[in-house]
CSV table of N, CA, C and O in Angstrom, one decimal:
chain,number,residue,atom,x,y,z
A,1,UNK,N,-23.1,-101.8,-157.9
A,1,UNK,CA,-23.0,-101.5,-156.5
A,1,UNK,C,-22.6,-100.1,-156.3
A,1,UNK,O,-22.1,-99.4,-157.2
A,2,UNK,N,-22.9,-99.4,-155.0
A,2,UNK,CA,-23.0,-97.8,-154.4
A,2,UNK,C,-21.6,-98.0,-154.1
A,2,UNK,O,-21.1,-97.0,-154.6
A,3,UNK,N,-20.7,-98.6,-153.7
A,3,UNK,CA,-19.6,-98.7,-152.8
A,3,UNK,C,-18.1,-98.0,-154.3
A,3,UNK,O,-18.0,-97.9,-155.6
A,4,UNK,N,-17.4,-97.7,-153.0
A,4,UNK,CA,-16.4,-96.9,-154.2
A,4,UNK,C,-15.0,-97.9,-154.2
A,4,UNK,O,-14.3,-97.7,-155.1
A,5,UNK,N,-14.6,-98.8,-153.2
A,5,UNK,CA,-13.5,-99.8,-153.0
A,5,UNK,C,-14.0,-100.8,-153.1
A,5,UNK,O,-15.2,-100.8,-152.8
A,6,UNK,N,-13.4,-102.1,-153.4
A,6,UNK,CA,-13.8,-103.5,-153.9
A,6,UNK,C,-12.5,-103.9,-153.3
A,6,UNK,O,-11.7,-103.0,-153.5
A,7,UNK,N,-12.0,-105.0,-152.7
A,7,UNK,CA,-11.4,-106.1,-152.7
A,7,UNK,C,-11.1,-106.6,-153.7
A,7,UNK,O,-11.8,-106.2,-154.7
A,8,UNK,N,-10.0,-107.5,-153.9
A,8,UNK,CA,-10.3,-108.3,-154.7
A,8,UNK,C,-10.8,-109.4,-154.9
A,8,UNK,O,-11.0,-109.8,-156.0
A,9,UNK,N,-11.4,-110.4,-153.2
A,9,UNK,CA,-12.2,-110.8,-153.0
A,9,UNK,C,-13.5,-110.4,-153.0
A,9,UNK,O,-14.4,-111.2,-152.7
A,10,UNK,N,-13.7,-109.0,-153.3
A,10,UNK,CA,-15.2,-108.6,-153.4
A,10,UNK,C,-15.1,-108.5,-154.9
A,10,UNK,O,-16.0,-109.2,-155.4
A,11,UNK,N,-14.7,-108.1,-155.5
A,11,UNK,CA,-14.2,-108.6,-157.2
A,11,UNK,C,-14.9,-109.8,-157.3
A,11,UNK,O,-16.1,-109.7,-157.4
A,12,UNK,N,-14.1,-111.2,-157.3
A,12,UNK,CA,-14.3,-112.5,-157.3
A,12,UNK,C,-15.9,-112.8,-157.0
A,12,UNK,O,-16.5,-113.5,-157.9
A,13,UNK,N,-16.6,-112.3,-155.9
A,13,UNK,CA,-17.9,-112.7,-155.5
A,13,UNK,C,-19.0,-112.5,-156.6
A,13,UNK,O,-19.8,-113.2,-157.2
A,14,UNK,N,-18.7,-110.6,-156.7
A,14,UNK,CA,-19.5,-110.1,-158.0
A,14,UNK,C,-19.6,-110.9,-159.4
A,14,UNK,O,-20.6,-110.9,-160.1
A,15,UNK,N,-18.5,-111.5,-159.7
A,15,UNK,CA,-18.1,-111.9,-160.9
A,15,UNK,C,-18.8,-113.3,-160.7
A,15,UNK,O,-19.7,-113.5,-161.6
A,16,UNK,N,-18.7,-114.2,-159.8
A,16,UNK,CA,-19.1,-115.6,-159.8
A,16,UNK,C,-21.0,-115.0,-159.2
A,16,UNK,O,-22.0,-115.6,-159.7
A,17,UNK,N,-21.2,-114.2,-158.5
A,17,UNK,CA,-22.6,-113.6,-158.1
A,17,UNK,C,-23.5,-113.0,-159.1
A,17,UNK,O,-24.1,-113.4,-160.0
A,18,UNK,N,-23.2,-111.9,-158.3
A,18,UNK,CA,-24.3,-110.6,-159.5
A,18,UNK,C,-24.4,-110.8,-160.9
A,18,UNK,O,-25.4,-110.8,-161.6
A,19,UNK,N,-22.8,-110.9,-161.3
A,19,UNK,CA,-22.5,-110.8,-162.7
A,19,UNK,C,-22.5,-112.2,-163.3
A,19,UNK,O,-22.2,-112.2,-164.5
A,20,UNK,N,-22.7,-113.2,-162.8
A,20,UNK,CA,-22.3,-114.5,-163.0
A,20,UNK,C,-23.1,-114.7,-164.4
A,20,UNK,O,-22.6,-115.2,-165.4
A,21,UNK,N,-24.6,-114.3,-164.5
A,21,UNK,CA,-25.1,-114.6,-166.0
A,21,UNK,C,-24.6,-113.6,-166.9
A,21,UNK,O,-25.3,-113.5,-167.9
A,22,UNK,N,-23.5,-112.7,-167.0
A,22,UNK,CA,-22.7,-112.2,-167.8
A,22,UNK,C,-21.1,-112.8,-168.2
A,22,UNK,O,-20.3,-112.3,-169.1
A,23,UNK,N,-20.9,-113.8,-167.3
A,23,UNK,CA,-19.3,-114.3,-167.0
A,23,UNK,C,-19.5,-115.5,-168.1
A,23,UNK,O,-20.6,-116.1,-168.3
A,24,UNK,N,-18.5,-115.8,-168.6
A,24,UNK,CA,-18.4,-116.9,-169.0
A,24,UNK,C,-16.7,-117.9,-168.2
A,24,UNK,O,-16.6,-119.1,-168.2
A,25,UNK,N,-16.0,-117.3,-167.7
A,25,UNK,CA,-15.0,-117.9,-167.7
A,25,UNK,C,-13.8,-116.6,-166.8
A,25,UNK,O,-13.3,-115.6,-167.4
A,26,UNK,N,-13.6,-117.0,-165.6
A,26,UNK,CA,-12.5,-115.9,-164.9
A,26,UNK,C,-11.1,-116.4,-164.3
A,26,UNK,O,-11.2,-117.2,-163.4
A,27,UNK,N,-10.4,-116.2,-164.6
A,27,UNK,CA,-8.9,-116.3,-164.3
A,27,UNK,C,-8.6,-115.4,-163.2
A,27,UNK,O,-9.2,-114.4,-163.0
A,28,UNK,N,-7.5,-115.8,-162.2
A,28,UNK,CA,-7.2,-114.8,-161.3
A,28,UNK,C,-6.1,-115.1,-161.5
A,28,UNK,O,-5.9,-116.3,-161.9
A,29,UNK,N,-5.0,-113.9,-161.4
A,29,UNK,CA,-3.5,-114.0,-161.5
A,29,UNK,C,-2.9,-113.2,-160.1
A,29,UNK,O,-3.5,-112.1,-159.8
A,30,UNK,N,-2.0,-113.5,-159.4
A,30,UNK,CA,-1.9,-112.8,-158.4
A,30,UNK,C,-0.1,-112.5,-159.1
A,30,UNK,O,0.7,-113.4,-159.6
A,31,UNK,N,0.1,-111.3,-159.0
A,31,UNK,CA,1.7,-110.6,-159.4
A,31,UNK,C,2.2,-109.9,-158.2
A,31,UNK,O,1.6,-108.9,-157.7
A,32,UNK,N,3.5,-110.4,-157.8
A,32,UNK,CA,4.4,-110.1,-157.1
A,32,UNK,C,4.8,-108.6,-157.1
A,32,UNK,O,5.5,-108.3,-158.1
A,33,UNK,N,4.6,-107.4,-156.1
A,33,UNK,CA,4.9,-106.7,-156.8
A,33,UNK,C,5.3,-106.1,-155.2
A,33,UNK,O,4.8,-106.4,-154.1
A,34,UNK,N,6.6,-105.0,-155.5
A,34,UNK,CA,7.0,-104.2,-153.8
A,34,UNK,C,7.5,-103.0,-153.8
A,34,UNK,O,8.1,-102.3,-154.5
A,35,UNK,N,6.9,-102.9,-152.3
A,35,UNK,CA,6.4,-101.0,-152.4
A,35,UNK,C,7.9,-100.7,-151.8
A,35,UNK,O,8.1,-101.1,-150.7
A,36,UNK,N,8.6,-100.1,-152.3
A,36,UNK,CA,9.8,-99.3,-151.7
A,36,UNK,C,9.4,-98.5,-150.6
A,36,UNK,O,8.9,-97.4,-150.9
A,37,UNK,N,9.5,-98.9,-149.2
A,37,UNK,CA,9.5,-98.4,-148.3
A,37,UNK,C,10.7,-97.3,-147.6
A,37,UNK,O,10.6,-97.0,-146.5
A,38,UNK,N,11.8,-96.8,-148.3
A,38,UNK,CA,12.9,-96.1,-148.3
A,38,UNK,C,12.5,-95.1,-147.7
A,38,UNK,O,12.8,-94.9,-146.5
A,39,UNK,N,11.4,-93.9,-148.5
A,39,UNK,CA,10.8,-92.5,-147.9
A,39,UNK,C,10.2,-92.8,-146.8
A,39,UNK,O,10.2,-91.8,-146.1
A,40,UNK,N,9.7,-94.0,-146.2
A,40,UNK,CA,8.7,-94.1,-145.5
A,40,UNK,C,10.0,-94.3,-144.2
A,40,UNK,O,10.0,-93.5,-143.2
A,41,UNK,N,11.1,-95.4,-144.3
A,41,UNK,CA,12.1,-95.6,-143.3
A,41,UNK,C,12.9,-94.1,-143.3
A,41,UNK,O,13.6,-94.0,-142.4
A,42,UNK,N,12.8,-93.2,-144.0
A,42,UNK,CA,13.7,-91.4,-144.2
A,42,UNK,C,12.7,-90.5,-143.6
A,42,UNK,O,12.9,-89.3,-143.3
A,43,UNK,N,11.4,-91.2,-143.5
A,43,UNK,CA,10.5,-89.8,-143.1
A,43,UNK,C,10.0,-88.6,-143.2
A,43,UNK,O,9.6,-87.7,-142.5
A,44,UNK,N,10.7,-89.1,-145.3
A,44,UNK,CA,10.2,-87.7,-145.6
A,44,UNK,C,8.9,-87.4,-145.9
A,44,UNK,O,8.1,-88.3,-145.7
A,45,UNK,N,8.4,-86.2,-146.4
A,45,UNK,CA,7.3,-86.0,-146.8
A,45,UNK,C,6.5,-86.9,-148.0
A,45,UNK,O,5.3,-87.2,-148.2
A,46,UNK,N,7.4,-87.2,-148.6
A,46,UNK,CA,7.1,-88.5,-150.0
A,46,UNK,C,6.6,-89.5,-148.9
A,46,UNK,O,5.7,-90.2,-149.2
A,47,UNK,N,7.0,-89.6,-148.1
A,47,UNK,CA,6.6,-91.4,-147.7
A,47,UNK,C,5.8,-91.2,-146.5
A,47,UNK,O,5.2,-92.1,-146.0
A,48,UNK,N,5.7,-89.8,-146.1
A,48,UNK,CA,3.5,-89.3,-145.3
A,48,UNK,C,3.0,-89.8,-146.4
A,48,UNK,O,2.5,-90.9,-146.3
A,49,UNK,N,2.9,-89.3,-147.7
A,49,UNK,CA,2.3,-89.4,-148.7
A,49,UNK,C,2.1,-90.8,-149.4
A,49,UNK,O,1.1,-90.7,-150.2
A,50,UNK,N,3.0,-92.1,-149.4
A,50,UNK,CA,2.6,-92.8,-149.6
A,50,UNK,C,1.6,-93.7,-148.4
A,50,UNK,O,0.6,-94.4,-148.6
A,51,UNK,N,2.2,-93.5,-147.4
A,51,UNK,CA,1.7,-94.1,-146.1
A,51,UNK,C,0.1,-93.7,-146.3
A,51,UNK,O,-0.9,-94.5,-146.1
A,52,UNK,N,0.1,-92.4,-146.6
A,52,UNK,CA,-1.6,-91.9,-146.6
A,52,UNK,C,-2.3,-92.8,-147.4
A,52,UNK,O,-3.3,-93.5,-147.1
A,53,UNK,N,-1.6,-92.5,-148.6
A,53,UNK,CA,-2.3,-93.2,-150.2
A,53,UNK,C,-2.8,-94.5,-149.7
A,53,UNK,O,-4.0,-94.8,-149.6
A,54,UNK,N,-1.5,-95.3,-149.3
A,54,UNK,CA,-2.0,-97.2,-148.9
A,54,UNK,C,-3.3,-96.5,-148.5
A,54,UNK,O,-4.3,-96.3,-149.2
A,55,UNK,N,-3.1,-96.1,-146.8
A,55,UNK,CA,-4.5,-96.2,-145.9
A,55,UNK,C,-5.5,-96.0,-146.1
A,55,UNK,O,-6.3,-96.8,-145.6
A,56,UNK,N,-5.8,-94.6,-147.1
A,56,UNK,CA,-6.5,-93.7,-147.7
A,56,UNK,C,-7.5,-93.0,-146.5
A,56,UNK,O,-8.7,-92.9,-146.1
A,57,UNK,N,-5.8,-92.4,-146.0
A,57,UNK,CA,-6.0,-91.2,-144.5
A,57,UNK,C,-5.4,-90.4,-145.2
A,57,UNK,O,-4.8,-90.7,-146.1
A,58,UNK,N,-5.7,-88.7,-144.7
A,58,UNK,CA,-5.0,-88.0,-145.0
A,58,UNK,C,-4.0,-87.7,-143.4
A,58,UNK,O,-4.5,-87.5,-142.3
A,59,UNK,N,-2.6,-87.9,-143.9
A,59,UNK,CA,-1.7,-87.5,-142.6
A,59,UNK,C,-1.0,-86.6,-142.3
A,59,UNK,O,-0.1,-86.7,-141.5
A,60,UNK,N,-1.4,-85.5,-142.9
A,60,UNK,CA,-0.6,-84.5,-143.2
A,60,UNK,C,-1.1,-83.2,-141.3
A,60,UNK,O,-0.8,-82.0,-141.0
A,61,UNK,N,-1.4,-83.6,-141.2
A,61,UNK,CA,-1.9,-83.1,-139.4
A,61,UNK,C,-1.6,-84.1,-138.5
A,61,UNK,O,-1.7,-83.8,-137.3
A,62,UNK,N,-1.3,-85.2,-138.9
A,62,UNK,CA,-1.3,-85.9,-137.6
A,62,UNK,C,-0.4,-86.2,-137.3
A,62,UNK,O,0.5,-86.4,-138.1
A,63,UNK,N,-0.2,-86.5,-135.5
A,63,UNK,CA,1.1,-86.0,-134.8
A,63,UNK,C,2.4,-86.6,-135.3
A,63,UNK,O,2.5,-87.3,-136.3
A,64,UNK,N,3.5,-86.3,-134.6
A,64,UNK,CA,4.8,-87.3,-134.6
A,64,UNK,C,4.7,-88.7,-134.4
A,64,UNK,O,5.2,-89.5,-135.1
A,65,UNK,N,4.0,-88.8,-133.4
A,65,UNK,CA,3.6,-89.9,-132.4
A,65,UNK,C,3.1,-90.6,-133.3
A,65,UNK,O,3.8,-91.5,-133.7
A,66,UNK,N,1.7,-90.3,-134.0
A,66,UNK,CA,1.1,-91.2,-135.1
A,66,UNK,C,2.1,-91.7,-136.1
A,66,UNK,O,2.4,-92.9,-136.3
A,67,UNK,N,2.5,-90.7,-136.7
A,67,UNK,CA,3.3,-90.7,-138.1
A,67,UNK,C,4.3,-92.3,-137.7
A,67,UNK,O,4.2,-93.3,-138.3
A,68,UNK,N,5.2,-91.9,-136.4
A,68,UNK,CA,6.3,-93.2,-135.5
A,68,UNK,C,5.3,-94.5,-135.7
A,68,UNK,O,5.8,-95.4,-136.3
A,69,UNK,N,4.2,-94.4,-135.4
A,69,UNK,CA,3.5,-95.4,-134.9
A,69,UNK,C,3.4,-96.4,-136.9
A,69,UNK,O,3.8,-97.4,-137.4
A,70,UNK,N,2.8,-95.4,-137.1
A,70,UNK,CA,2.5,-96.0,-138.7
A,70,UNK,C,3.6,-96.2,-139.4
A,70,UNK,O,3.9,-97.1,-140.2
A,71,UNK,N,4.2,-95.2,-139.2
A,71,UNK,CA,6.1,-96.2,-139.6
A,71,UNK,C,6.3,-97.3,-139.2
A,71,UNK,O,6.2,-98.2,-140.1
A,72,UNK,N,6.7,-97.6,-138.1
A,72,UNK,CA,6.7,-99.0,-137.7
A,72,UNK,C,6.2,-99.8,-137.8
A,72,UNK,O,6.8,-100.8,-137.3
A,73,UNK,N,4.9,-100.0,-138.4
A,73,UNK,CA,3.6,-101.0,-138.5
A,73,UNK,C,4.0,-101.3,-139.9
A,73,UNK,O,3.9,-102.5,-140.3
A,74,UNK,N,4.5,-100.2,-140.9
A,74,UNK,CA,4.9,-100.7,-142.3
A,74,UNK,C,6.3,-101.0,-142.2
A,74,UNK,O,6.5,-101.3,-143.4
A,75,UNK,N,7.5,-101.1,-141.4
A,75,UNK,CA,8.7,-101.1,-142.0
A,75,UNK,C,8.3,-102.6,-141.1
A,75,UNK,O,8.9,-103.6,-141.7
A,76,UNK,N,7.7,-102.9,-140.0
A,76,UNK,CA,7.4,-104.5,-139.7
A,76,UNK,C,7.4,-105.1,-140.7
A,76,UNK,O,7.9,-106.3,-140.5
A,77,UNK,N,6.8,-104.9,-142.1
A,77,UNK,CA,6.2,-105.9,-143.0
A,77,UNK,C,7.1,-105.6,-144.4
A,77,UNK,O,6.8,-105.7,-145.5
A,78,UNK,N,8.7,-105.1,-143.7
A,78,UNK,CA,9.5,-105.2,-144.7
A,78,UNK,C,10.5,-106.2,-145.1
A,78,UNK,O,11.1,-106.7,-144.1
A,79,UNK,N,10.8,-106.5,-146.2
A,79,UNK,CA,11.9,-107.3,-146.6
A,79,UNK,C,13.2,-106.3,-146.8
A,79,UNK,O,13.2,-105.5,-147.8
A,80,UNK,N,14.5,-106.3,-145.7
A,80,UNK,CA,15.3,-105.7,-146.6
A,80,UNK,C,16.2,-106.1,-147.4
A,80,UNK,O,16.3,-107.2,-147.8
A,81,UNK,N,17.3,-105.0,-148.0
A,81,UNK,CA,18.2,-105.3,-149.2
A,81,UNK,C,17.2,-105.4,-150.6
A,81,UNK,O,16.0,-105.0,-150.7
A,82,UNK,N,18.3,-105.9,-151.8
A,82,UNK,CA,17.1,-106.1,-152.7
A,82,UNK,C,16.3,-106.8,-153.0
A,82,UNK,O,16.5,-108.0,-152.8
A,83,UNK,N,15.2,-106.3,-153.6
A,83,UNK,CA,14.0,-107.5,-153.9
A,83,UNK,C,14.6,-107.4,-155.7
A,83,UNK,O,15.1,-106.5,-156.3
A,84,UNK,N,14.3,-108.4,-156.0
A,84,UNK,CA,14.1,-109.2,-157.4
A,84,UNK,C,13.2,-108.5,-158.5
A,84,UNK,O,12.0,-108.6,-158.7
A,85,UNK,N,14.1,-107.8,-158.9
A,85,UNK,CA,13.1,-107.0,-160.4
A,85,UNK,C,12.8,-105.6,-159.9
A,85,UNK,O,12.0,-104.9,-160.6
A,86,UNK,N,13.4,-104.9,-158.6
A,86,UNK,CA,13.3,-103.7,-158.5
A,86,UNK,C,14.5,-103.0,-158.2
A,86,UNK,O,15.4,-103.8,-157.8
A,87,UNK,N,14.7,-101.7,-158.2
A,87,UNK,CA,15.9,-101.2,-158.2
A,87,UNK,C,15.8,-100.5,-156.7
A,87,UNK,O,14.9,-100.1,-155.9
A,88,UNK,N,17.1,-100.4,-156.8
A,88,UNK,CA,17.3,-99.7,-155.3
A,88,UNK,C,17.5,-101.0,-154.1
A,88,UNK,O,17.6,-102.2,-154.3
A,89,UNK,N,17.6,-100.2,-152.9
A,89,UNK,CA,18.2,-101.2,-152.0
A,89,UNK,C,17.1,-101.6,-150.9
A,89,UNK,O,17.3,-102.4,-150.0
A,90,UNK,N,15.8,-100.9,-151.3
A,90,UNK,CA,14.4,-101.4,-150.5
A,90,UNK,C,14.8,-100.1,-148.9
A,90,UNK,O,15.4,-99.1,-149.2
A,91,UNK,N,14.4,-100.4,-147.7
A,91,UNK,CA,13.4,-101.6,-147.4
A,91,UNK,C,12.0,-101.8,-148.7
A,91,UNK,O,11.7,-100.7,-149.2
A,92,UNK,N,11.4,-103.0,-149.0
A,92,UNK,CA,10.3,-103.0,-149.3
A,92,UNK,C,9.3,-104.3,-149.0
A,92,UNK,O,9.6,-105.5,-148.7
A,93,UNK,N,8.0,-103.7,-149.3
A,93,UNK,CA,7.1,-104.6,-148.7
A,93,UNK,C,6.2,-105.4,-149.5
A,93,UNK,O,5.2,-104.8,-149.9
A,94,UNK,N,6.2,-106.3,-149.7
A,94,UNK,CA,5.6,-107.3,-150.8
A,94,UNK,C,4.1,-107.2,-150.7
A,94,UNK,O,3.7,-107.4,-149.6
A,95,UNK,N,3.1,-106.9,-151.8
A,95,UNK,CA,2.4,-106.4,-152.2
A,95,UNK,C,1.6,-106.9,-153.2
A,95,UNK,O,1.2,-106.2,-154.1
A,96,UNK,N,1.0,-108.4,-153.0
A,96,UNK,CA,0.8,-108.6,-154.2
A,96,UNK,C,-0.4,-108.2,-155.0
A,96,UNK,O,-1.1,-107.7,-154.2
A,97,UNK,N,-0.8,-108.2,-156.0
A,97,UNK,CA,-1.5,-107.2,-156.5
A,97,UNK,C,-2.5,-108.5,-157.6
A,97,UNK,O,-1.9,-109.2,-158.4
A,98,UNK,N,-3.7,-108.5,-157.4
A,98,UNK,CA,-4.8,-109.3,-158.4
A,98,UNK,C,-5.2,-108.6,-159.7
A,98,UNK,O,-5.7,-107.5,-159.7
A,99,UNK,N,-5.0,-109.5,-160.9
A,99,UNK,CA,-5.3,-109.4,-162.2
A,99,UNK,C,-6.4,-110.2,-162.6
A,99,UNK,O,-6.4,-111.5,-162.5
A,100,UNK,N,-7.5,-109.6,-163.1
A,100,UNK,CA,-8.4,-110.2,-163.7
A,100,UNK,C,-8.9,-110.9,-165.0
A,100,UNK,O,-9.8,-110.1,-165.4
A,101,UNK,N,-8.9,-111.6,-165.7
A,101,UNK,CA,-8.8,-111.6,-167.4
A,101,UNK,C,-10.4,-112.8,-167.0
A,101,UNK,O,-10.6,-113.9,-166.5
A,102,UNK,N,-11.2,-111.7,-167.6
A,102,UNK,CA,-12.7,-112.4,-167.8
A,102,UNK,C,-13.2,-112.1,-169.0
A,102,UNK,O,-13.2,-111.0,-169.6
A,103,UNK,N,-13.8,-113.3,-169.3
A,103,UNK,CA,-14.2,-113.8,-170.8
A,103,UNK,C,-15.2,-113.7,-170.3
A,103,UNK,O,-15.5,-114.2,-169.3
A,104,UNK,N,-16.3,-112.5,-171.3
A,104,UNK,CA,-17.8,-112.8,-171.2
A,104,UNK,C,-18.5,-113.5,-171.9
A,104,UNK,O,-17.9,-114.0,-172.9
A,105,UNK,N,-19.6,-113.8,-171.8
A,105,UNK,CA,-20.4,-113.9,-172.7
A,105,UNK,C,-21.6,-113.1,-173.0
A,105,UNK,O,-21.9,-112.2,-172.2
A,106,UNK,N,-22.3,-113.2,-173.9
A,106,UNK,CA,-23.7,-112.1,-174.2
A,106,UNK,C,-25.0,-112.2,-173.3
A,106,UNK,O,-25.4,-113.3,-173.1
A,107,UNK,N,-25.5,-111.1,-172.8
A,107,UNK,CA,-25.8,-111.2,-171.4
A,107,UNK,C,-26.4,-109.6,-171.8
A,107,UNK,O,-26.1,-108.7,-172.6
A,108,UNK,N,-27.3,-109.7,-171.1
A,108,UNK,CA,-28.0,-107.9,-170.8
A,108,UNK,C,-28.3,-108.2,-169.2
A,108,UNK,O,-29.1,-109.0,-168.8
A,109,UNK,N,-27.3,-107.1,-168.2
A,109,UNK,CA,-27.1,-106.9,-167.5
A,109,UNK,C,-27.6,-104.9,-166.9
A,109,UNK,O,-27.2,-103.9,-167.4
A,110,UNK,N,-28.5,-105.1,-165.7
A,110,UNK,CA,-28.8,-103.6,-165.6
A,110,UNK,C,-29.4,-102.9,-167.0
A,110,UNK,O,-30.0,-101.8,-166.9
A,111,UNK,N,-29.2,-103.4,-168.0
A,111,UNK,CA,-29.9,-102.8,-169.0
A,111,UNK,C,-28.9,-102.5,-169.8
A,111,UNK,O,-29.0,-101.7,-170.8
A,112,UNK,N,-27.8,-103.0,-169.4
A,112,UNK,CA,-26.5,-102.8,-170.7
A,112,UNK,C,-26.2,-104.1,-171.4
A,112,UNK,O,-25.9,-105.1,-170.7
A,113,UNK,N,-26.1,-104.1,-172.8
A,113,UNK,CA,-26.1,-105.3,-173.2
A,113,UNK,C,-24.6,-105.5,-173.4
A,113,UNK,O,-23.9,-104.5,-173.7
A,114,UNK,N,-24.3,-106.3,-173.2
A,114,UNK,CA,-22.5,-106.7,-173.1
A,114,UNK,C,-22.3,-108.3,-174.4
A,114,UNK,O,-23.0,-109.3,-174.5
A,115,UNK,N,-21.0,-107.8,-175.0
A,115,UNK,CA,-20.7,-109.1,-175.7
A,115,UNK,C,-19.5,-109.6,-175.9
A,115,UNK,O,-18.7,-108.7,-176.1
A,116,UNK,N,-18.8,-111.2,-175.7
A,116,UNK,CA,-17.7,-111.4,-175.7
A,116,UNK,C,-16.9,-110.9,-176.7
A,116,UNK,O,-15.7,-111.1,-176.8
């Protein structure tokens, strides 16, 4: 595919789809994982920069007003105090994150031959 981001639902489709006569067997694991929202609730420059990264905006021009706005939209979706297996005192925002473990099988795909 042309495209440069995937889902992890667009993951899944490809794997059971396009790639499916290459697949033999796919697992999805979903892991718990949380973004320290601290810089982002301090408004320092670290946490324009993570706010950017999630979005994949650059924010580094845009106004007060914005920056307020997009603060609030992420510290909404925070848990505070601590979360479980991370250090520090948060705010943070739960995040969970997809793991793939696919078993192939032998398959010539696009013209690349692939083997389990």
């Amino acid at each position: 595919s042309s495209r440069d981001v995937f889902t992890s639902n667009d993951i899944m489709q490809l794997l059971q789809n396009e790639l499916s006569a290459c697949v033999h067997e796919v697992s999805r694991y979903e892991v718990s994982s949380h973004l320290d929202l601290d810089d982002i609730l301090a408004g320092t420059e670290i946490g324009i920069q993570i706010m950017s990264f999630c979005i994949e905006v650059d924010l580094r021009m845009s106004s007060r007003t914005e920056l307020a706005q997009l603060q609030r939209a992420f510290l909404s979706r925070a848990v505070h105090g601590p979360a479980p297996g991370n250090s520090g005192l948060g705010p943070f925002m739960l995040e969970p994150t997809h793991i793939y473990v696919v078993r192939t099988k032998e398959c010539e795909a696009n013209g690349i031959v692939r083997g389990a």
